[in-house]
Each structure stands twice: as C-alpha cells, then as structure tokens.
Tab-separated table of C-alpha atoms in Angstrom:
chain	number	residue	atom	x	y	z
A	24	MET	CA	0.076	-0.106	0.185
A	25	ASP	CA	1.518	3.126	-1.320
A	26	HIS	CA	0.907	6.489	1.025
A	27	ALA	CA	-1.820	7.691	-1.438
A	28	GLU	CA	-3.558	4.637	-1.083
A	29	ALA	CA	-3.371	4.612	3.058
A	30	VAL	CA	-4.876	8.244	2.720
A	31	ARG	CA	-7.790	6.742	0.309
A	32	VAL	CA	-8.003	4.153	3.432
A	33	PHE	CA	-7.771	5.547	6.332
A	34	PHE	CA	-9.070	9.411	5.912
A	35	ALA	CA	-12.726	8.534	5.607
A	36	ALA	CA	-14.755	10.732	7.344
A	37	ALA	CA	-16.609	9.281	10.506
A	38	PRO	CA	-20.223	8.701	10.256
A	39	GLU	CA	-23.604	11.156	10.521
A	40	GLY	CA	-23.884	10.792	14.410
A	41	ILE	CA	-20.349	9.385	15.400
A	42	GLU	CA	-19.004	11.240	18.701
A	43	VAL	CA	-16.017	10.487	20.683
A	44	PRO	CA	-16.606	9.627	23.845
A	45	GLY	CA	-16.695	11.498	26.853
A	46	ALA	CA	-13.907	9.391	28.571
A	47	VAL	CA	-11.952	10.857	26.280
A	48	THR	CA	-13.132	14.341	25.660
A	49	GLY	CA	-13.509	14.316	29.423
A	50	GLY	CA	-10.389	12.663	30.236
A	51	ALA	CA	-7.458	13.575	32.068
A	52	PRO	CA	-4.736	16.189	31.696
A	53	ALA	CA	-2.547	13.442	30.057
A	54	ARG	CA	-5.188	12.301	28.170
A	55	ARG	CA	-5.959	15.911	26.965
A	56	LEU	CA	-2.621	16.531	26.290
A	57	ARG	CA	-2.440	13.330	24.435
A	58	ASP	CA	-5.252	14.162	21.985
A	59	ALA	CA	-4.592	17.812	21.313
A	60	LEU	CA	-0.830	16.854	19.979
A	61	GLU	CA	-1.568	13.518	18.381
A	62	PRO	CA	-1.804	15.111	14.232
A	63	VAL	CA	1.296	17.292	15.220
A	64	ALA	CA	3.014	13.703	16.944
A	65	MET	CA	2.156	11.889	13.456
A	66	HIS	CA	2.560	13.985	11.005
A	67	ASP	CA	5.616	12.481	9.738
A	68	VAL	CA	2.874	9.420	8.543
A	69	TRP	CA	0.452	11.830	6.905
A	70	SER	CA	2.248	14.552	5.480
A	71	SER	CA	1.746	13.926	2.038
A	72	ARG	CA	5.412	15.564	1.525
A	73	VAL	CA	6.889	13.311	4.097
A	74	GLY	CA	4.975	10.415	1.645
A	75	ASP	CA	6.618	11.013	-1.394
A	76	ALA	CA	9.777	11.866	0.023
A	77	VAL	CA	9.929	8.112	1.752
A	78	GLY	CA	8.517	6.439	-1.615
A	79	ALA	CA	11.128	7.985	-3.675
A	80	ARG	CA	13.470	5.372	-1.829
A	81	GLY	CA	11.223	2.314	-2.555
A	82	LEU	CA	9.203	2.848	0.924
A	83	ASP	CA	5.359	2.102	0.607
A	84	PHE	CA	3.319	3.224	3.589
A	85	PHE	CA	3.418	0.182	6.076
A	86	THR	CA	7.458	-0.046	5.447
A	87	ALA	CA	7.893	3.431	6.215
A	88	TYR	CA	6.092	3.342	9.106
A	89	VAL	CA	7.667	0.751	10.984
A	90	GLY	CA	11.023	1.535	9.551
A	91	GLY	CA	10.169	5.183	10.925
A	92	ARG	CA	8.978	4.234	14.476
A	93	GLY	CA	11.276	1.209	14.814
A	94	GLY	CA	14.690	3.175	13.369
A	95	PRO	CA	15.731	5.099	17.206
A	96	PHE	CA	16.304	0.783	17.833
A	97	GLY	CA	19.210	1.098	15.264
A	98	GLY	CA	19.717	-0.597	12.217
A	99	ARG	CA	21.029	-3.828	13.700
A	100	ALA	CA	17.650	-4.759	15.932
A	101	PRO	CA	16.150	-7.925	15.094
A	102	GLY	CA	12.528	-7.851	13.640
A	103	ALA	CA	11.270	-9.782	17.115
A	104	LEU	CA	12.629	-6.702	19.311
A	105	VAL	CA	10.417	-4.147	16.563
A	106	ALA	CA	7.242	-6.238	16.630
A	107	ALA	CA	7.674	-7.011	20.222
A	108	VAL	CA	6.534	-3.015	21.163
A	109	PHE	CA	3.805	-3.338	18.014
A	110	GLU	CA	2.970	-6.585	16.644
A	111	PRO	CA	4.546	-9.929	15.931
A	112	GLY	CA	4.430	-11.210	12.403
A	113	PHE	CA	3.604	-8.837	9.943
A	114	VAL	CA	5.638	-6.170	12.175
A	115	GLY	CA	8.698	-8.094	12.146
A	116	SER	CA	9.183	-8.700	8.352
A	117	THR	CA	7.847	-5.407	7.497
A	118	TRP	CA	11.395	-3.970	9.219
A	119	GLU	CA	13.358	-6.665	7.662
A	120	ASP	CA	12.142	-5.253	4.377
A	121	ALA	CA	12.600	-1.809	5.726
A	122	LEU	CA	16.330	-2.383	6.021
A	123	ARG	CA	16.516	-4.103	2.687
A	124	LEU	CA	15.439	-0.725	1.117
A	125	VAL	CA	17.256	1.848	2.863
A	126	ASP	CA	19.686	2.511	5.523
A	127	VAL	CA	18.001	2.759	8.752
A	128	GLU	CA	20.000	6.563	10.066
A	129	GLU	CA	18.945	8.048	6.430
A	130	LEU	CA	15.965	7.083	6.831
A	131	GLN	CA	15.487	8.775	10.137
A	132	GLN	CA	17.776	11.862	8.852
A	133	LEU	CA	15.320	11.964	6.133
A	134	ARG	CA	11.824	12.038	7.460
A	135	ASP	CA	13.632	14.709	10.367
A	136	ALA	CA	14.072	17.372	7.734
A	137	GLU	CA	10.860	15.949	5.473
A	138	THR	CA	8.463	16.501	8.726
A	139	ALA	CA	10.294	19.769	9.923
A	140	ALA	CA	9.796	21.151	6.188
A	141	SER	CA	6.122	19.792	5.968
A	142	LEU	CA	4.814	21.074	10.019
A	143	ARG	CA	6.634	23.901	8.985
A	144	ALA	CA	4.419	24.594	5.776
A	145	VAL	CA	1.468	23.850	7.276
A	146	LEU	CA	1.873	26.258	10.486
A	147	GLY	CA	3.192	29.434	8.017
A	148	GLU	CA	3.747	32.317	9.995
A	149	GLU	CA	3.028	30.377	13.220
A	150	THR	CA	7.018	28.904	13.124
A	151	ASP	CA	7.984	32.651	13.104
A	152	ALA	CA	6.352	34.201	15.900
A	153	GLY	CA	8.162	32.553	18.573
A	154	ARG	CA	5.352	30.153	20.509
A	155	VAL	CA	6.193	27.281	18.108
A	156	ALA	CA	9.749	27.099	19.168
A	157	GLU	CA	8.570	28.073	23.182
A	158	VAL	CA	6.258	25.252	23.010
A	159	ALA	CA	8.635	23.223	22.038
A	160	GLY	CA	11.188	24.301	24.502
A	161	ILE	CA	8.313	23.543	27.364
A	162	LEU	CA	7.869	20.082	26.309
A	163	GLU	CA	11.788	19.437	25.557
A	164	ARG	CA	12.319	20.345	29.095
A	165	ALA	CA	8.749	17.778	30.460
A	166	VAL	CA	10.594	14.676	28.464
A	167	ASP	CA	14.673	15.264	29.882
A	168	ALA	CA	12.906	15.159	33.163
A	169	VAL	CA	11.137	12.125	33.321
A	170	SER	CA	13.009	8.378	33.397
A	171	GLY	CA	12.667	6.265	30.699
A	172	ALA	CA	12.378	3.142	32.673
A	173	GLY	CA	10.418	0.840	30.920
A	174	ARG	CA	9.563	2.728	28.173
A	175	PRO	CA	11.804	1.087	25.343
A	176	LEU	CA	10.400	3.715	22.350
A	177	PHE	CA	10.407	6.432	24.238
A	178	SER	CA	13.946	6.037	25.288
A	179	ALA	CA	15.393	5.202	22.232
A	180	LEU	CA	13.335	8.330	20.501
A	181	ARG	CA	14.417	10.537	22.898
A	182	ALA	CA	18.622	9.167	22.598
A	183	ARG	CA	17.973	10.477	18.646
A	184	PRO	CA	19.364	13.821	17.709
A	185	ARG	CA	17.071	16.469	17.643
A	186	PRO	CA	16.057	18.468	14.757
A	187	GLN	CA	17.005	22.218	15.074
A	188	ASP	CA	13.989	23.757	13.166
A	189	PRO	CA	11.601	25.262	15.709
A	190	ALA	CA	8.136	23.204	13.817
A	191	GLY	CA	10.924	19.919	13.461
A	192	ARG	CA	11.210	20.419	17.692
A	193	LEU	CA	8.064	20.320	18.454
A	194	TRP	CA	7.209	17.541	16.152
A	195	ARG	CA	9.799	15.420	17.663
A	196	ALA	CA	9.122	16.885	21.080
A	197	ALA	CA	5.460	15.760	20.830
A	198	ASP	CA	6.221	12.790	19.282
A	199	LEU	CA	8.074	12.036	22.595
A	200	VAL	CA	5.025	12.713	24.401
A	201	ARG	CA	3.465	10.582	22.183
A	202	GLU	CA	5.918	7.574	22.640
A	203	HIS	CA	5.813	7.666	26.901
A	204	ARG	CA	2.202	7.716	26.923
A	205	GLY	CA	2.106	4.951	24.216
A	206	ASP	CA	4.678	2.848	25.999
A	207	GLY	CA	2.807	3.302	29.533
A	208	HIS	CA	-0.219	2.062	27.971
A	209	VAL	CA	1.290	-1.282	27.024
A	210	ALA	CA	2.572	-1.799	30.554
A	211	ALA	CA	-0.842	-0.860	31.766
A	212	SER	CA	-2.619	-3.387	28.983
A	213	VAL	CA	-0.262	-6.201	29.732
A	214	ALA	CA	-0.649	-5.651	33.680
A	215	ALA	CA	-4.463	-6.007	33.121
A	216	GLY	CA	-3.983	-8.828	31.594
A	217	LEU	CA	-4.232	-8.370	27.686
A	218	ASP	CA	-2.390	-9.388	24.818
A	219	PRO	CA	-2.436	-6.935	21.930
A	220	VAL	CA	-5.502	-8.416	20.126
A	221	ARG	CA	-7.481	-7.794	22.792
A	222	MET	CA	-5.917	-4.275	23.494
A	223	GLY	CA	-7.082	-3.607	20.584
A	224	VAL	CA	-10.024	-4.288	20.322
A	225	LEU	CA	-11.033	-2.940	23.790
A	226	ALA	CA	-10.046	0.254	22.310
A	227	GLU	CA	-11.717	0.313	19.052
A	228	LEU	CA	-15.152	-0.224	20.381
A	229	TRP	CA	-14.059	2.470	23.445
A	230	VAL	CA	-13.228	5.570	21.151
A	231	GLY	CA	-16.800	3.949	18.816
A	232	TYR	CA	-15.823	1.973	16.263
A	233	PRO	CA	-17.497	-0.952	15.267
A	234	LEU	CA	-15.186	-4.399	15.849
A	235	GLY	CA	-12.508	-4.514	13.373
A	236	GLU	CA	-12.460	-1.362	11.991
A	237	TYR	CA	-9.822	-0.121	13.187
A	238	SER	CA	-8.101	-3.464	15.343
A	239	GLY	CA	-8.572	-4.874	11.223
A	240	THR	CA	-5.727	-2.514	10.029
A	241	ARG	CA	-3.045	-4.029	12.866
A	242	ALA	CA	-2.472	-6.861	10.368
A	243	TRP	CA	-3.414	-9.841	12.806
A	244	PRO	CA	-4.477	-12.762	11.259
A	245	GLN	CA	-8.162	-13.557	10.838
A	246	ASP	CA	-7.880	-16.571	12.736
A	247	MET	CA	-5.985	-14.520	15.702
A	248	ALA	CA	-8.865	-11.811	15.311
A	249	ASP	CA	-11.487	-14.261	15.898
A	250	ALA	CA	-10.507	-15.460	18.792
A	251	GLY	CA	-9.420	-12.718	20.554
A	252	ALA	CA	-12.768	-11.197	19.889
A	253	ARG	CA	-14.582	-14.463	21.392
A	254	ARG	CA	-12.233	-14.154	24.606
A	255	LEU	CA	-13.529	-10.606	25.104
A	256	ALA	CA	-17.278	-11.985	24.850
A	257	GLU	CA	-16.652	-14.829	27.147
A	258	GLU	CA	-14.698	-12.482	29.371
A	259	GLY	CA	-18.294	-10.555	29.561
A	260	LEU	CA	-16.331	-7.821	28.426
A	261	THR	CA	-18.022	-7.547	24.994
A	262	THR	CA	-21.708	-7.952	24.287
A	263	SER	CA	-20.832	-10.699	21.202
A	264	ALA	CA	-18.061	-11.529	19.116
A	265	GLY	CA	-19.854	-10.845	16.357
A	266	PRO	CA	-20.070	-7.111	14.109
A	267	ASP	CA	-22.620	-5.582	16.420
A	268	ALA	CA	-20.313	-6.077	19.308
A	269	ALA	CA	-20.494	-3.272	22.024
A	270	LEU	CA	-18.434	-2.672	25.547
A	271	THR	CA	-20.828	-4.608	28.405
A	272	ASP	CA	-20.796	-2.132	31.223
A	273	ASP	CA	-18.209	-4.379	32.930
A	274	GLY	CA	-15.801	-3.874	29.586
A	275	ARG	CA	-16.296	-0.131	29.403
A	276	ARG	CA	-15.399	-0.397	33.300
A	277	PHE	CA	-12.422	-2.454	32.644
A	278	ARG	CA	-11.457	-0.255	29.872
A	279	ASP	CA	-11.959	3.324	31.506
A	280	ARG	CA	-9.072	1.451	34.440
A	281	VAL	CA	-6.255	0.351	31.730
A	282	GLU	CA	-7.147	4.371	30.428
A	283	ALA	CA	-6.747	5.827	34.039
A	284	ALA	CA	-3.573	3.445	34.590
A	285	THR	CA	-1.965	4.855	31.043
A	286	ASP	CA	-2.927	8.796	32.390
A	287	ALA	CA	-1.083	7.270	36.081
A	288	SER	CA	2.501	6.666	33.990
A	289	GLN	CA	2.474	10.369	32.876
A	290	ASP	CA	2.254	11.853	36.135
A	291	ASP	CA	5.747	12.329	36.633
A	292	LEU	CA	5.757	14.028	32.834
A	293	VAL	CA	2.385	16.448	33.755
A	294	ALA	CA	3.970	17.493	36.914
A	295	ALA	CA	6.764	18.280	34.376
A	296	LEU	CA	4.704	20.259	32.594
A	297	GLY	CA	3.135	22.375	35.614
A	298	ASP	CA	1.497	25.274	35.068
A	299	ASP	CA	2.447	25.447	31.023
A	300	LEU	CA	0.221	21.892	30.772
A	301	ASP	CA	-3.308	24.191	29.798
A	302	GLY	CA	-1.432	26.704	27.221
A	303	VAL	CA	0.394	24.393	25.256
A	304	THR	CA	-2.410	21.655	25.347
A	305	ALA	CA	-4.629	24.470	23.710
A	306	ASP	CA	-1.675	25.392	21.064
A	307	LEU	CA	-1.071	22.048	20.473
A	308	ASP	CA	-4.777	21.220	19.570
A	309	ARG	CA	-4.942	24.091	17.413
A	310	TRP	CA	-2.022	23.455	15.337
A	311	SER	CA	-3.414	19.466	15.032
A	312	GLN	CA	-6.491	21.512	13.591
A	313	ALA	CA	-4.678	23.109	10.646
A	314	CYS	CA	-2.444	19.535	10.273
A	315	ILE	CA	-6.030	18.320	10.124
A	316	ASP	CA	-7.559	21.000	7.633
A	317	ALA	CA	-4.724	20.898	5.421
A	318	GLY	CA	-5.263	16.929	4.591
A	319	GLN	CA	-2.099	16.010	6.661
A	320	PHE	CA	-4.115	13.667	9.094
A	321	PRO	CA	-7.407	11.512	8.740
A	322	PRO	CA	-10.533	13.904	9.489
A	323	ASP	CA	-12.079	11.016	11.867
A	324	LEU	CA	-11.916	11.954	15.447
A	325	ARG	CA	-12.122	8.518	16.329
A	326	LYS	CA	-9.267	8.016	14.566
A	327	ARG	CA	-7.269	10.974	16.398
A	328	ALA	CA	-8.696	9.543	19.693
A	329	ALA	CA	-7.158	5.810	19.381
A	330	GLY	CA	-3.814	6.737	17.890
C-alpha cells in the first residue's frame, strides 16, 4: 500500500452522528494533552510531502511507518524486538523489508528533514512568531525530566539527535510525549492481562469504532482476531464477537481502568509541565487542527482518539 492509497483508506470521514466518548473528551490532563498533540506527533506518517520523499526511496506506507518508528532502535535491531513493541509477524517482516530498502540512519535523517519542512508549511507564519519554539522548549524540558525506565520506544527516540528547526523541534517533542504515553499504555494493558489483539478491540469499541474497523488495520491473522473477539465476549467485556459487538458495562469499566492507569503512568510528565500544561495543550490542539484542515491527518475524530 503506497502513501496515497493509505490516505484514501484512512481519511474517510466518520459516519454522521459519531461522537468521541466522554471518557476521552472529558479525560484527565494527560489524555487531553495526548489528543491535542496527536496530529502534530504523527505528521511524519500522514504528511504527503514525507510520503513522497520516502516513496522515492522505495518505501511504501507500511515499510515507512515501521522503519520510521522502529528506526531509533538502530539498524542492528532484530525484527523480533521491533515486533515486541508493536504486533508480531507482519511488523517483524516489514521491519526487515525496510532494512533492505534503505539505511535506517538515512531514513531517520530524511524523515526529520521532510517532516520539519512539511509541518513548517502547514503552520506558516506561526513558526516565525516564537510560540512554536516556546512550546517545543516546554515539551523538551518535560520529556528530559522524566525517567525512561520501562519505556523502550520513548527512550530510544529520546536518544536521537533532535531537529533544530522550530517546527521540527515541535514535532519531535510531541512525538516523544506520544511515545511516552504509548509505552505506558502498553504496560498498563499487559498488567491488566490483555494481549495485543484484545487491547486493540477494546480500544476501538471504547472510542466508537465497530468491531474490526480499527483493529483490522493491525494485520492480525483472521483466526487470531476472531479468537480475541470471542475471548472478550466470553469474559463478559463485550456483548458478542460479531459485527454488532459493543462494550458491556463491565467492559467499559475495565477499559476505563486501563485508561486511568495509562494516565497515571504520565504523572511525572504532567507534573514537569506544571502551569504550562493548559496553554501548551490549547496551542497543540490548534496546530493539530491546522494539520487536519491541510489534509495531513485523518479527519475522523475516532482516529485521533485511538492513536
């Protein structure tokens, strides 16, 4: 799947009447920050400029995504390591494909340069007004202040050289916050007894997707996806394993507890932001909307909430 095809698939508008649940819109400060920065943090994935640049190196959407996010582990990282923090099988083989197509360090430098240029074009005069650099600096101080223990993606990314362009700094800092939360969410989910398949299904139903619409993009073999859906139903967390599945009351409470644990995993980062949190969140939300308006992030609010 090339970048243009991925855009056609993932940029479909949400059906009329779909709303993000109150657990998201009325979430804790860490959750509000996460949703505010998502389109900025993922600019390297959805920017058409970045997609064209990596496509010219022979990478399609998936090899660029896996190579990009796994890249901070370095070119000697085995596929099993990269797959361990995403999904096995497909991700491991896609990582190996990416390594055959382009040097990992070259890919990282290319993404850094093209993402900074693309985001700068989206934000326009905002990047010259000082606030972009100011927010980047606030986020950088926060991510530098917290521990990387138990956070492999965050720690590897934090060790990378950082872009110097204000837009590039903003993107990298937002991405670091995103990976910090992502590592915390995986830990919270595993501690709750979830495997990655059930983790994805609960997340998609929690934000309002029908069963399989979001988790189905994770490349799980159908038998594993079906088994995960059946187990959730047997556990009483979903109403069924069919297309009309929804969270039961117990399922929603269970997923809410995972969310609360994820939020708690970011307490140190939220504390490091201090009184700057609300202003930074507001600015990031505005800049993220600019990314959506420019067609550089999917417009469906559920995609922004699901991450």
